[in-house]
Amino acid sequence: MASRINTSFTLIPNQKYRRSNRRSSSYFSNILGSDSQPLSTLGNFKALPLEIFQIILRYLSVKDISMLSMVSKTVSQHIINYISTSSGSKRLLLQDFHNLELPSKRQDSAILEHYRSLGLLFKRCTLLLPTRERLKYIHKTLAEVSCFKFNGCATPIQCLGLSCYGIFLQTLTAGWDGLECHRVYNFLCELTNLSRKMQAVVCSKPGSARKLELRIRLFCRNVLLDHWIHRSDSAFWLTRILKPWPMVNQARLLYIIFGPVSPQDGQVVWQKMIEGPTDESSLKGLADAIKLLYDTGTKEWTADDVISLVDELSVVPREWLLENNARLLILSGNNICFTFMASKAVNGRAIELAKLIVFLALVCEKELYCMDWAVKMMQKVCKVFSTPMERNNFLQSVANAFACVIMEMLQSIMSGDRDEDDRSFLNLFHLVHAQANFHKEVLYLTMNTLST
């Protein structure tokens, strides 16, 4: 009897504990709702009406909302719903793209950082969706921002809209694999009809569609290319832009995207490389793009591809002045410069190569670069020729090229073809000094070789 009582007594606390548990669950389910899954994912937020939850979100920064979205799938869905509301989109999709006074402050602007944080928020909220569904949702959400569209802004040069869109996409796609990023590019092409717009400009006369050229340049630079930290990422997106096209069209697109522009209206200046010697700033963008394709080691670009692209670029829209061609090669770096020149040597274009040496020396003289660089480059190229006779003929061609170019410049001046600011005479002055310094470095190299 006592034993039965004791046994019954020892079981009672366990039974009461279980009943207490059931009552607790029942109590919270009555308050928070009968669905146990939202309870586990929303926690105490389940007790709040949706309106109050959205009011709380108003007091959080975009970064804090982004962190909150990772709490659970249900919380993330509530945040997505908040973004879709008029108050949420008005707060998050800032459109103050035209009120910046100083262009130098653009990169540090708060609105750019805002869209960087917003990109991270969308990245986290849409994490579980397939890539195409993520892109469709994001496009639907951003569709009301007119400055994000290809032709959406009436003053695109003064607008930060495309830059904000580019930073948003860069943050969203950071860490995605190549296949997913390729899908993003294809989605953007479908959305903007970018391929047909590119076809229109590469198949028409340069400069005949200036506004469209400008729009393509701004979209490619601000949305696809300029915001990446790693060069390999920039090379990936530039490859997506160029590779679908034949080499001649690749060169045209490269010039449109990175070539010199007018400071007044930002439109591409097609005659810049033809009419006269240009400066470093006009060529730096092209040189950096060429280095990007050559140096990143992507499988889609061989050295021959890049050299062929440089060769094709030098006749866009017509054959460049050799001085501008030489300046581009110098800015592109030693490897590209040598490979380009070696290609000419191998293909029997020694006379063209000799004339190029002259203009390399001229650029070195004008820009106060070390003249021994040009001499050593010539010495390195000499080793490409297979026989002593070929080398000697090439060196003779270099000497003849100096004399020929000097005579051409002198005849132009004597015929009265002079600029108002005497640029032709100044160019001749620099060339004579370039010849003297070039041969001086050749003598130094010869004497040092003999002394050793």
Coordinates of C-alpha atoms in Angstrom, one line a residue:
M1 CA 0.0 0.0 0.0
A2 CA 2.7 2.4 1.1
S3 CA 4.7 1.3 -2.0
R4 CA 1.8 2.1 -4.3
I5 CA 1.3 5.5 -2.7
N6 CA 5.0 6.3 -3.0
T7 CA 5.0 5.2 -6.6
S8 CA 2.0 7.3 -7.4
F9 CA 3.5 10.2 -5.5
T10 CA 6.8 10.1 -7.5
L11 CA 4.9 10.2 -10.8
I12 CA 2.8 13.2 -10.0
P13 CA 5.5 16.0 -10.4
N14 CA 6.4 14.7 -13.8
Q15 CA 2.8 14.6 -14.9
K16 CA 2.3 18.2 -13.5
Y17 CA 5.4 19.3 -15.4
R18 CA 4.1 18.0 -18.7
R19 CA 0.7 19.6 -18.1
S20 CA 2.5 22.9 -17.2
N21 CA 4.3 22.6 -20.5
R22 CA 1.1 22.1 -22.5
R23 CA -0.5 25.0 -20.7
S24 CA 2.4 27.3 -21.6
S25 CA 2.2 26.3 -25.2
S26 CA -1.5 26.8 -25.3
Y27 CA -1.1 30.1 -23.6
F28 CA 1.4 31.5 -26.1
S29 CA -0.5 30.0 -29.0
N30 CA -3.7 31.8 -27.9
I31 CA -1.9 35.1 -27.8
L32 CA 0.4 34.7 -30.8
G33 CA -1.7 32.5 -33.0
S34 CA -2.1 28.8 -33.5
D35 CA 0.6 28.4 -36.2
S36 CA 3.7 27.0 -34.4
Q37 CA 6.0 27.6 -37.4
P38 CA 5.6 31.5 -37.4
L39 CA 6.1 31.4 -33.6
S40 CA 9.5 29.8 -34.0
T41 CA 10.6 32.2 -36.8
L42 CA 9.0 35.5 -35.6
G43 CA 9.5 35.1 -31.9
N44 CA 7.9 37.9 -29.9
F45 CA 7.5 39.9 -33.1
K46 CA 4.5 37.7 -33.7
A47 CA 2.7 39.5 -30.9
L48 CA 2.9 42.8 -32.9
P49 CA 0.5 43.8 -35.6
L50 CA 2.1 44.2 -39.0
E51 CA 1.7 47.9 -38.9
I52 CA 3.7 48.2 -35.7
F53 CA 6.4 46.0 -37.1
Q54 CA 6.7 48.3 -40.1
I55 CA 6.8 51.4 -37.8
I56 CA 9.8 49.8 -36.0
L57 CA 11.5 49.3 -39.3
R58 CA 11.3 53.0 -40.0
Y59 CA 13.6 53.6 -37.0
L60 CA 16.2 51.2 -38.2
S61 CA 19.0 52.0 -40.7
V62 CA 19.2 50.0 -43.9
K63 CA 22.2 48.1 -42.6
D64 CA 20.2 47.2 -39.4
I65 CA 17.2 46.1 -41.5
S66 CA 19.6 44.0 -43.6
M67 CA 20.8 42.2 -40.4
L68 CA 17.3 41.7 -39.2
S69 CA 16.3 40.0 -42.5
M70 CA 18.7 37.2 -41.7
V71 CA 16.8 36.2 -38.5
S72 CA 14.3 34.0 -40.3
K73 CA 12.5 33.4 -43.5
T74 CA 9.3 34.9 -42.1
V75 CA 11.0 38.0 -40.8
S76 CA 12.6 38.4 -44.2
Q77 CA 9.2 38.1 -45.9
H78 CA 7.8 40.8 -43.7
I79 CA 10.7 43.1 -44.6
I80 CA 10.0 42.3 -48.3
N81 CA 6.4 43.3 -47.8
Y82 CA 7.5 46.5 -46.1
I83 CA 9.7 47.3 -49.1
S84 CA 6.7 46.9 -51.3
T85 CA 4.6 49.4 -49.4
S86 CA 4.5 53.0 -50.6
S87 CA 6.1 54.3 -47.3
G88 CA 8.8 51.6 -47.5
S89 CA 9.8 52.2 -51.1
K90 CA 9.7 56.0 -50.6
R91 CA 12.1 55.7 -47.7
L92 CA 14.5 53.1 -49.2
L93 CA 14.4 54.0 -53.0
L94 CA 16.0 57.4 -52.7
Q95 CA 15.9 59.4 -55.9
D96 CA 17.9 62.5 -55.1
F97 CA 20.4 61.9 -57.9
H98 CA 20.8 65.5 -59.2
N99 CA 21.5 67.7 -56.2
L100 CA 25.3 67.1 -55.9
E101 CA 27.2 70.3 -56.5
L102 CA 30.8 69.1 -56.7
P103 CA 31.6 66.1 -58.9
S104 CA 34.7 65.3 -56.9
K105 CA 32.4 64.4 -53.9
R106 CA 30.3 61.9 -55.8
Q107 CA 32.1 58.8 -54.8
D108 CA 31.8 59.7 -51.1
S109 CA 28.2 60.7 -51.4
A110 CA 25.8 59.3 -48.9
I111 CA 23.4 58.2 -51.6
L112 CA 26.0 55.9 -53.1
E113 CA 26.6 54.3 -49.7
H114 CA 22.8 54.0 -49.2
Y115 CA 22.4 52.0 -52.4
R116 CA 25.4 49.8 -51.4
S117 CA 23.6 49.0 -48.1
L118 CA 20.3 48.5 -50.0
G119 CA 22.1 46.0 -52.4
L120 CA 23.1 44.0 -49.3
L121 CA 19.6 44.1 -48.0
F122 CA 18.1 42.7 -51.2
K123 CA 20.9 40.2 -51.4
R124 CA 19.9 38.8 -48.0
C125 CA 16.1 39.1 -48.5
T126 CA 16.1 37.2 -51.8
L127 CA 18.8 34.6 -50.8
L128 CA 16.5 31.6 -51.1
L129 CA 15.1 32.5 -54.6
P130 CA 16.5 31.2 -57.9
T131 CA 18.7 33.8 -59.7
R132 CA 16.1 34.7 -62.3
E133 CA 13.3 35.1 -59.7
R134 CA 15.6 37.3 -57.7
L135 CA 16.3 39.5 -60.7
K136 CA 12.6 39.7 -61.6
Y137 CA 11.6 40.7 -58.1
I138 CA 14.4 43.3 -57.9
H139 CA 13.5 44.7 -61.3
K140 CA 9.9 45.0 -60.3
T141 CA 10.8 46.8 -57.1
L142 CA 13.3 49.2 -58.8
A143 CA 11.1 49.9 -61.9
E144 CA 9.7 53.1 -60.4
V145 CA 13.2 54.7 -60.3
S146 CA 13.4 56.2 -63.7
C147 CA 17.1 57.2 -63.5
F148 CA 17.9 53.5 -63.2
K149 CA 16.6 52.9 -66.8
F150 CA 18.8 53.1 -69.9
N151 CA 17.0 56.1 -71.3
G152 CA 15.3 57.1 -68.0
C153 CA 17.1 60.4 -67.2
A154 CA 17.0 63.5 -69.3
T155 CA 20.4 64.7 -68.0
P156 CA 22.5 61.5 -67.6
I157 CA 25.9 63.1 -67.3
Q158 CA 24.8 65.1 -64.2
C159 CA 22.9 62.1 -62.8
L160 CA 24.0 59.6 -60.1
G161 CA 21.2 57.2 -60.9
L162 CA 23.2 54.7 -63.0
S163 CA 26.1 54.9 -60.5
C164 CA 23.8 54.0 -57.7
Y165 CA 22.3 51.2 -59.7
G166 CA 25.8 49.9 -60.5
I167 CA 26.8 49.9 -56.8
F168 CA 23.5 48.2 -55.9
L169 CA 24.1 45.4 -58.5
Q170 CA 27.8 45.1 -57.6
T171 CA 26.8 44.5 -53.9
L172 CA 24.0 42.2 -54.9
T173 CA 26.1 39.9 -57.2
A174 CA 29.4 40.0 -55.2
G175 CA 30.5 36.4 -54.6
W176 CA 28.2 34.9 -57.3
D177 CA 29.8 32.4 -59.6
G178 CA 30.4 33.1 -63.3
L179 CA 27.3 31.4 -64.5
E180 CA 25.0 33.4 -62.3
C181 CA 26.7 36.7 -63.3
H182 CA 26.3 35.7 -66.9
R183 CA 22.6 35.3 -66.3
V184 CA 22.6 38.8 -64.7
Y185 CA 24.2 40.2 -67.8
N186 CA 21.7 38.5 -70.1
F187 CA 18.9 39.7 -68.0
L188 CA 20.1 43.3 -68.2
C189 CA 20.5 42.9 -72.0
E190 CA 17.0 41.7 -72.3
L191 CA 15.7 44.5 -70.0
T192 CA 17.5 47.3 -71.8
N193 CA 17.7 45.9 -75.3
L194 CA 21.4 46.6 -75.0
S195 CA 22.6 44.2 -77.7
R196 CA 20.5 45.9 -80.4
K197 CA 21.6 49.3 -79.3
M198 CA 25.2 48.3 -79.5
Q199 CA 24.6 46.8 -82.9
A200 CA 23.1 50.1 -84.0
V201 CA 26.2 52.1 -83.1
V202 CA 28.9 49.6 -84.3
C203 CA 27.2 49.2 -87.7
S204 CA 26.7 52.9 -88.3
K205 CA 29.1 55.7 -89.1
P206 CA 31.1 56.8 -86.0
G207 CA 29.4 59.8 -84.5
S208 CA 26.1 59.5 -86.4
A209 CA 24.3 58.4 -83.2
R210 CA 26.1 60.5 -80.6
K211 CA 23.4 60.4 -78.0
L212 CA 23.1 56.6 -78.2
E213 CA 26.9 56.3 -78.0
L214 CA 26.8 58.4 -74.8
R215 CA 24.0 56.3 -73.3
I216 CA 25.9 53.0 -74.0
R217 CA 29.1 54.5 -72.5
L218 CA 27.4 55.7 -69.3
F219 CA 25.4 52.4 -68.8
C220 CA 28.4 50.2 -69.4
R221 CA 30.8 52.3 -67.2
N222 CA 28.4 53.2 -64.4
V223 CA 26.4 50.0 -64.1
L224 CA 28.7 47.2 -65.3
L225 CA 32.3 48.2 -65.0
D226 CA 33.4 51.0 -62.7
H227 CA 32.5 49.8 -59.2
W228 CA 34.4 46.5 -58.9
I229 CA 37.2 46.2 -56.4
H230 CA 38.9 43.2 -58.0
R231 CA 40.3 43.6 -61.5
S232 CA 39.2 40.0 -62.4
D233 CA 35.5 41.1 -61.9
S234 CA 35.9 44.1 -64.1
A235 CA 37.5 41.9 -66.8
F236 CA 34.6 39.4 -66.5
W237 CA 32.0 42.1 -67.2
L238 CA 34.1 43.8 -70.0
T239 CA 34.4 40.4 -71.6
R240 CA 30.7 39.9 -71.5
I241 CA 30.3 43.2 -73.4
L242 CA 33.0 42.6 -76.0
K243 CA 33.1 38.9 -76.8
P244 CA 29.8 38.5 -78.6
W245 CA 31.1 40.8 -81.4
P246 CA 33.7 40.5 -84.2
M247 CA 37.1 42.1 -83.5
V248 CA 36.4 45.2 -85.6
N249 CA 33.2 45.8 -83.5
Q250 CA 35.0 45.1 -80.3
A251 CA 37.4 47.9 -81.1
R252 CA 34.5 50.3 -81.9
L253 CA 32.8 49.4 -78.6
L254 CA 36.1 49.8 -76.6
Y255 CA 36.5 53.3 -78.1
I256 CA 32.9 54.2 -77.3
I257 CA 33.2 53.0 -73.7
F258 CA 36.8 54.2 -72.8
G259 CA 37.8 56.7 -75.5
P260 CA 38.1 60.4 -75.2
V261 CA 35.0 62.5 -74.7
S262 CA 34.1 66.2 -75.0
P263 CA 34.3 68.1 -71.7
Q264 CA 31.2 70.1 -72.7
D265 CA 28.6 67.4 -73.5
G266 CA 30.4 64.1 -72.6
Q267 CA 30.0 62.7 -76.1
V268 CA 32.7 60.6 -77.8
V269 CA 35.3 62.5 -79.8
W270 CA 36.0 60.3 -82.8
Q271 CA 38.6 62.6 -84.5
K272 CA 40.8 63.0 -81.5
M273 CA 43.4 60.4 -82.5
I274 CA 43.5 61.5 -86.2
E275 CA 43.7 65.3 -86.1
G276 CA 46.8 65.8 -83.9
P277 CA 48.8 64.5 -81.0
T278 CA 46.7 63.9 -77.9
D279 CA 47.5 63.8 -74.2
E280 CA 47.7 61.0 -71.7
S281 CA 44.3 61.6 -70.2
S282 CA 42.6 60.9 -73.6
L283 CA 44.3 57.5 -73.8
K284 CA 44.4 56.4 -70.2
G285 CA 40.9 54.8 -70.2
L286 CA 41.7 52.7 -73.4
A287 CA 45.1 51.7 -72.0
D288 CA 43.7 50.6 -68.7
A289 CA 41.0 48.5 -70.5
I290 CA 43.6 46.8 -72.6
K291 CA 45.8 46.0 -69.6
L292 CA 42.7 44.7 -67.8
L293 CA 42.1 42.1 -70.6
Y294 CA 45.8 41.2 -70.9
D295 CA 46.9 41.0 -67.3
T296 CA 44.0 39.3 -65.6
G297 CA 44.8 36.0 -67.3
T298 CA 41.2 35.1 -68.3
K299 CA 41.0 32.1 -70.6
E300 CA 38.7 34.0 -73.0
W301 CA 41.5 36.4 -74.0
T302 CA 44.8 35.2 -75.4
A303 CA 47.8 37.5 -76.0
D304 CA 47.1 37.4 -79.7
D305 CA 43.5 38.4 -79.1
V306 CA 44.5 41.5 -77.2
I307 CA 47.2 42.5 -79.7
S308 CA 44.8 42.1 -82.5
L309 CA 42.3 44.3 -80.6
V310 CA 45.0 47.0 -80.2
D311 CA 45.9 46.8 -83.9
E312 CA 42.2 47.1 -84.8
L313 CA 41.7 50.0 -82.3
S314 CA 44.5 52.0 -84.0
V315 CA 42.3 52.5 -87.1
V316 CA 39.1 53.5 -85.3
P317 CA 37.5 55.4 -87.0
R318 CA 40.5 55.8 -89.3
E319 CA 44.3 55.3 -89.0
W320 CA 45.6 57.1 -85.9
L321 CA 48.7 59.4 -85.9
L322 CA 51.6 57.2 -85.0
E323 CA 52.4 59.4 -82.0
N324 CA 49.1 58.6 -80.5
N325 CA 49.6 54.9 -81.2
A326 CA 53.0 55.0 -79.5
R327 CA 51.5 56.8 -76.5
L328 CA 48.8 54.1 -76.1
L329 CA 51.4 51.4 -76.2
I330 CA 53.6 53.1 -73.6
L331 CA 50.6 53.6 -71.3
S332 CA 49.5 49.9 -71.8
G333 CA 52.8 48.7 -70.2
N334 CA 56.0 46.9 -71.2
N335 CA 54.5 43.5 -71.9
I336 CA 51.8 44.7 -74.3
C337 CA 54.2 47.1 -76.0
F338 CA 56.8 44.4 -76.6
T339 CA 54.2 41.8 -77.7
F340 CA 52.7 44.3 -80.2
M341 CA 56.1 45.2 -81.6
A342 CA 57.3 41.6 -81.7
S343 CA 54.1 40.7 -83.6
K344 CA 55.1 43.2 -86.3
A345 CA 58.6 41.9 -86.4
V346 CA 57.5 38.3 -86.9
N347 CA 55.0 39.3 -89.6
G348 CA 57.6 41.1 -91.7
R349 CA 56.4 44.6 -91.0
A350 CA 59.9 45.9 -90.1
I351 CA 59.5 49.3 -91.7
E352 CA 56.3 50.0 -89.8
L353 CA 58.1 48.9 -86.6
A354 CA 61.0 51.2 -87.3
K355 CA 58.7 54.2 -87.7
L356 CA 56.9 53.2 -84.4
I357 CA 60.3 53.2 -82.7
V358 CA 60.8 56.8 -83.8
F359 CA 57.5 57.9 -82.2
L360 CA 58.1 55.9 -79.0
A361 CA 61.3 58.0 -78.7
L362 CA 59.3 61.2 -79.5
V363 CA 56.8 60.5 -76.7
C364 CA 59.6 59.7 -74.3
E365 CA 61.2 63.0 -75.1
K366 CA 57.9 65.0 -74.7
E367 CA 56.9 63.3 -71.5
L368 CA 60.4 63.3 -70.0
Y369 CA 60.4 59.5 -69.8
C370 CA 63.8 57.7 -69.7
M371 CA 65.0 57.4 -73.3
D372 CA 67.0 54.3 -72.4
W373 CA 63.6 52.5 -72.1
A374 CA 63.0 53.0 -75.8
V375 CA 66.5 51.9 -76.7
K376 CA 66.1 48.7 -74.5
M377 CA 62.8 48.0 -76.1
M378 CA 64.4 48.2 -79.5
Q379 CA 67.2 46.0 -78.4
K380 CA 64.7 43.4 -77.1
V381 CA 62.7 43.5 -80.4
C382 CA 66.0 42.9 -82.3
K383 CA 66.2 39.5 -80.7
V384 CA 63.0 38.5 -82.3
F385 CA 64.6 38.6 -85.8
S386 CA 66.0 35.2 -86.7
T387 CA 69.1 36.3 -88.6
P388 CA 71.8 39.0 -88.3
M389 CA 70.9 40.4 -91.7
E390 CA 67.3 40.9 -90.6
R391 CA 68.5 42.7 -87.5
N392 CA 70.8 44.9 -89.4
N393 CA 68.2 45.8 -91.9
F394 CA 65.8 46.7 -89.1
L395 CA 68.4 49.0 -87.4
Q396 CA 69.0 50.7 -90.8
S397 CA 65.3 51.2 -91.1
V398 CA 65.1 52.9 -87.7
A399 CA 67.9 55.3 -88.7
N400 CA 66.1 56.0 -92.0
A401 CA 62.8 56.5 -90.2
F402 CA 64.2 59.2 -88.0
A403 CA 65.5 61.0 -91.1
C404 CA 62.3 60.6 -93.0
V405 CA 60.0 61.8 -90.2
I406 CA 62.2 64.8 -89.6
M407 CA 62.1 65.7 -93.2
E408 CA 58.4 65.3 -93.4
M409 CA 57.9 67.7 -90.5
L410 CA 60.4 70.2 -91.9
Q411 CA 58.7 70.2 -95.3
S412 CA 55.3 70.8 -93.7
I413 CA 56.7 73.8 -91.8
M414 CA 58.5 75.2 -94.8
S415 CA 55.4 74.9 -97.0
G416 CA 53.6 77.3 -94.6
D417 CA 51.4 74.6 -92.9
R418 CA 51.9 76.0 -89.4
D419 CA 49.6 76.1 -86.5
E420 CA 48.8 79.4 -84.8
D421 CA 50.6 78.3 -81.6
D422 CA 53.5 76.8 -83.6
R423 CA 52.8 73.2 -82.5
S424 CA 54.3 71.9 -85.7
F425 CA 57.6 73.7 -85.1
L426 CA 57.6 72.5 -81.4
N427 CA 56.9 69.0 -82.5
L428 CA 60.0 69.1 -84.8
F429 CA 62.0 70.6 -82.0
H430 CA 61.1 67.6 -79.8
L431 CA 61.8 65.1 -82.5
V432 CA 65.3 66.4 -83.2
H433 CA 66.1 66.2 -79.4
A434 CA 64.5 62.8 -79.3
Q435 CA 66.8 61.6 -82.1
A436 CA 69.9 63.0 -80.3
N437 CA 69.0 61.5 -77.0
F438 CA 68.0 58.1 -78.6
H439 CA 71.4 57.8 -80.3
K440 CA 73.2 58.9 -77.2
E441 CA 71.6 56.0 -75.3
V442 CA 72.5 53.7 -78.2
L443 CA 76.2 54.8 -77.9
Y444 CA 76.1 54.4 -74.1
L445 CA 74.7 50.9 -74.5
T446 CA 77.4 50.0 -77.1
M447 CA 80.3 51.4 -75.1
N448 CA 79.1 49.5 -71.9
T449 CA 78.9 46.3 -73.9
L450 CA 82.4 46.8 -75.3
S451 CA 83.8 47.6 -71.9
T452 CA 82.5 44.4 -70.4

